Structures are given as C-alpha cells and as structure tokens.
Amino acid sequence: GVKDYKLTYYTPEYETKDTDILAAFRVTPQLGVPP
C-alpha cells in the first residue's frame, strides 16, 4: 500500500532492491508524499 511505499521510500537500505520502482516513484507525483 501507500504506507509500505513510504517505508521503502525513506529506507536507504532498501535501495538495493526495486531501484527502478523507487526511481519511477521519485519522478511520479505520489499521493500524500511531497516531491
């Protein structure tokens, strides 16, 4: 869910996995998440 993505988004250690997804989310405006 959104909360899960917030945790992974703010967890540097998680960058080793799903890097492309994080990169996509960083470019794509997230609901409730400031750019």
N, CA, C and O atoms as CSV, one atom per row, in Angstrom:
chain,resi,resn,atom,element,x,y,z
A,1,GLY,N,N,0.826,-1.203,0.000
A,1,GLY,CA,C,0.000,0.000,0.000
A,1,GLY,C,C,0.860,1.252,0.000
A,1,GLY,O,O,2.074,1.182,-0.190
A,2,VAL,N,N,0.233,2.384,0.212
A,2,VAL,CA,C,0.950,3.659,0.226
A,2,VAL,C,C,1.913,3.709,1.402
A,2,VAL,O,O,3.043,4.179,1.269
A,3,LYS,N,N,1.460,3.222,2.557
A,3,LYS,CA,C,2.309,3.248,3.752
A,3,LYS,C,C,3.568,2.410,3.534
A,3,LYS,O,O,4.662,2.792,3.948
A,4,ASP,N,N,3.393,1.264,2.878
A,4,ASP,CA,C,4.534,0.399,2.606
A,4,ASP,C,C,5.546,1.106,1.712
A,4,ASP,O,O,6.755,1.013,1.925
A,5,TYR,N,N,5.029,1.814,0.706
A,5,TYR,CA,C,5.925,2.533,-0.203
A,5,TYR,C,C,6.637,3.663,0.521
A,5,TYR,O,O,7.785,3.974,0.205
A,6,LYS,N,N,5.959,4.292,1.506
A,6,LYS,CA,C,6.597,5.359,2.281
A,6,LYS,C,C,7.778,4.790,3.059
A,6,LYS,O,O,8.836,5.414,3.142
A,7,LEU,N,N,7.589,3.598,3.629
A,7,LEU,CA,C,8.657,2.982,4.399
A,7,LEU,C,C,9.846,2.654,3.500
A,7,LEU,O,O,10.993,2.944,3.840
A,8,THR,N,N,9.561,2.052,2.359
A,8,THR,CA,C,10.641,1.688,1.445
A,8,THR,C,C,11.261,2.932,0.826
A,8,THR,O,O,12.452,2.956,0.517
A,9,TYR,N,N,10.445,3.963,0.647
A,9,TYR,CA,C,10.913,5.200,0.031
A,9,TYR,C,C,11.908,5.910,0.937
A,9,TYR,O,O,12.872,6.512,0.466
A,10,TYR,N,N,11.662,5.832,2.253
A,10,TYR,CA,C,12.541,6.519,3.198
A,10,TYR,C,C,13.587,5.582,3.794
A,10,TYR,O,O,14.300,5.956,4.725
A,11,THR,N,N,13.681,4.354,3.254
A,11,THR,CA,C,14.672,3.411,3.759
A,11,THR,C,C,15.814,3.250,2.759
A,11,THR,O,O,15.652,2.573,1.743
A,12,PRO,N,N,16.968,3.864,3.034
A,12,PRO,CA,C,18.134,3.817,2.140
A,12,PRO,C,C,18.591,2.384,1.872
A,12,PRO,O,O,19.050,2.072,0.773
A,13,GLU,N,N,18.466,1.510,2.876
A,13,GLU,CA,C,18.922,0.131,2.742
A,13,GLU,C,C,18.107,-0.619,1.694
A,13,GLU,O,O,18.581,-1.600,1.120
A,14,TYR,N,N,16.883,-0.159,1.444
A,14,TYR,CA,C,16.002,-0.851,0.507
A,14,TYR,C,C,16.335,-0.498,-0.940
A,14,TYR,O,O,15.794,-1.095,-1.870
A,15,GLU,N,N,17.224,0.467,-1.123
A,15,GLU,CA,C,17.568,0.902,-2.474
A,15,GLU,C,C,18.283,-0.202,-3.249
A,15,GLU,O,O,18.359,-0.154,-4.477
A,16,THR,N,N,18.807,-1.194,-2.530
A,16,THR,CA,C,19.498,-2.293,-3.181
A,16,THR,C,C,18.511,-3.161,-3.956
A,16,THR,O,O,18.915,-3.974,-4.787
A,17,LYS,N,N,17.210,-2.988,-3.684
A,17,LYS,CA,C,16.184,-3.777,-4.362
A,17,LYS,C,C,15.099,-2.850,-4.899
A,17,LYS,O,O,14.788,-1.827,-4.291
A,18,ASP,N,N,14.522,-3.221,-6.056
A,18,ASP,CA,C,13.459,-2.420,-6.661
A,18,ASP,C,C,13.921,-0.987,-6.888
A,18,ASP,O,O,13.177,-0.042,-6.625
A,19,THR,N,N,15.141,-0.825,-7.371
A,19,THR,CA,C,15.673,0.517,-7.603
A,19,THR,C,C,14.875,1.240,-8.676
A,19,THR,O,O,14.608,2.437,-8.569
A,20,ASP,N,N,14.498,0.500,-9.711
A,20,ASP,CA,C,13.739,1.108,-10.812
A,20,ASP,C,C,12.396,1.629,-10.317
A,20,ASP,O,O,11.938,2.692,-10.736
A,21,ILE,N,N,11.766,0.861,-9.411
A,21,ILE,CA,C,10.463,1.272,-8.873
A,21,ILE,C,C,10.618,2.556,-8.063
A,21,ILE,O,O,9.813,3.479,-8.186
A,22,LEU,N,N,11.656,2.607,-7.237
A,22,LEU,CA,C,11.890,3.805,-6.434
A,22,LEU,C,C,12.151,4.997,-7.339
A,22,LEU,O,O,11.649,6.094,-7.094
A,23,ALA,N,N,12.934,4.781,-8.380
A,23,ALA,CA,C,13.250,5.860,-9.315
A,23,ALA,C,C,11.979,6.364,-9.993
A,23,ALA,O,O,11.796,7.567,-10.176
A,24,ALA,N,N,11.106,5.432,-10.361
A,24,ALA,CA,C,9.856,5.801,-11.022
A,24,ALA,C,C,8.972,6.606,-10.069
A,24,ALA,O,O,8.347,7.590,-10.464
A,25,PHE,N,N,8.932,6.172,-8.810
A,25,PHE,CA,C,8.102,6.866,-7.830
A,25,PHE,C,C,8.661,8.246,-7.505
A,25,PHE,O,O,7.911,9.164,-7.171
A,26,ARG,N,N,9.971,8.387,-7.603
A,26,ARG,CA,C,10.587,9.690,-7.327
A,26,ARG,C,C,10.205,10.687,-8.408
A,26,ARG,O,O,10.055,11.878,-8.137
A,27,VAL,N,N,10.046,10.199,-9.633
A,27,VAL,CA,C,9.680,11.072,-10.745
A,27,VAL,C,C,8.168,11.289,-10.781
A,27,VAL,O,O,7.692,12.381,-11.090
A,28,THR,N,N,7.421,10.227,-10.460
A,28,THR,CA,C,5.958,10.306,-10.497
A,28,THR,C,C,5.422,10.885,-9.191
A,28,THR,O,O,5.792,10.415,-8.115
A,29,PRO,N,N,4.562,11.892,-9.265
A,29,PRO,CA,C,3.940,12.501,-8.087
A,29,PRO,C,C,3.189,11.466,-7.268
A,29,PRO,O,O,2.348,10.739,-7.797
A,30,GLN,N,N,3.490,11.398,-5.974
A,30,GLN,CA,C,2.820,10.435,-5.112
A,30,GLN,C,C,1.752,11.126,-4.275
A,30,GLN,O,O,1.916,12.274,-3.861
A,31,LEU,N,N,0.665,10.417,-4.032
A,31,LEU,CA,C,-0.404,10.970,-3.205
A,31,LEU,C,C,0.036,11.013,-1.746
A,31,LEU,O,O,0.381,9.978,-1.176
A,32,GLY,N,N,0.028,12.184,-1.141
A,32,GLY,CA,C,0.389,12.299,0.264
A,32,GLY,C,C,1.890,12.357,0.467
A,32,GLY,O,O,2.355,12.476,1.600
A,33,VAL,N,N,2.659,12.273,-0.615
A,33,VAL,CA,C,4.116,12.323,-0.496
A,33,VAL,C,C,4.659,13.530,-1.251
A,33,VAL,O,O,4.526,13.610,-2.472
A,34,PRO,N,N,5.264,14.461,-0.536
A,34,PRO,CA,C,5.826,15.675,-1.148
A,34,PRO,C,C,6.955,15.337,-2.110
A,34,PRO,O,O,7.726,14.416,-1.839
A,35,PRO,N,N,7.078,16.045,-3.212
A,35,PRO,CA,C,8.102,15.802,-4.232
A,35,PRO,C,C,9.501,16.112,-3.707
A,35,PRO,O,O,10.481,15.962,-4.436
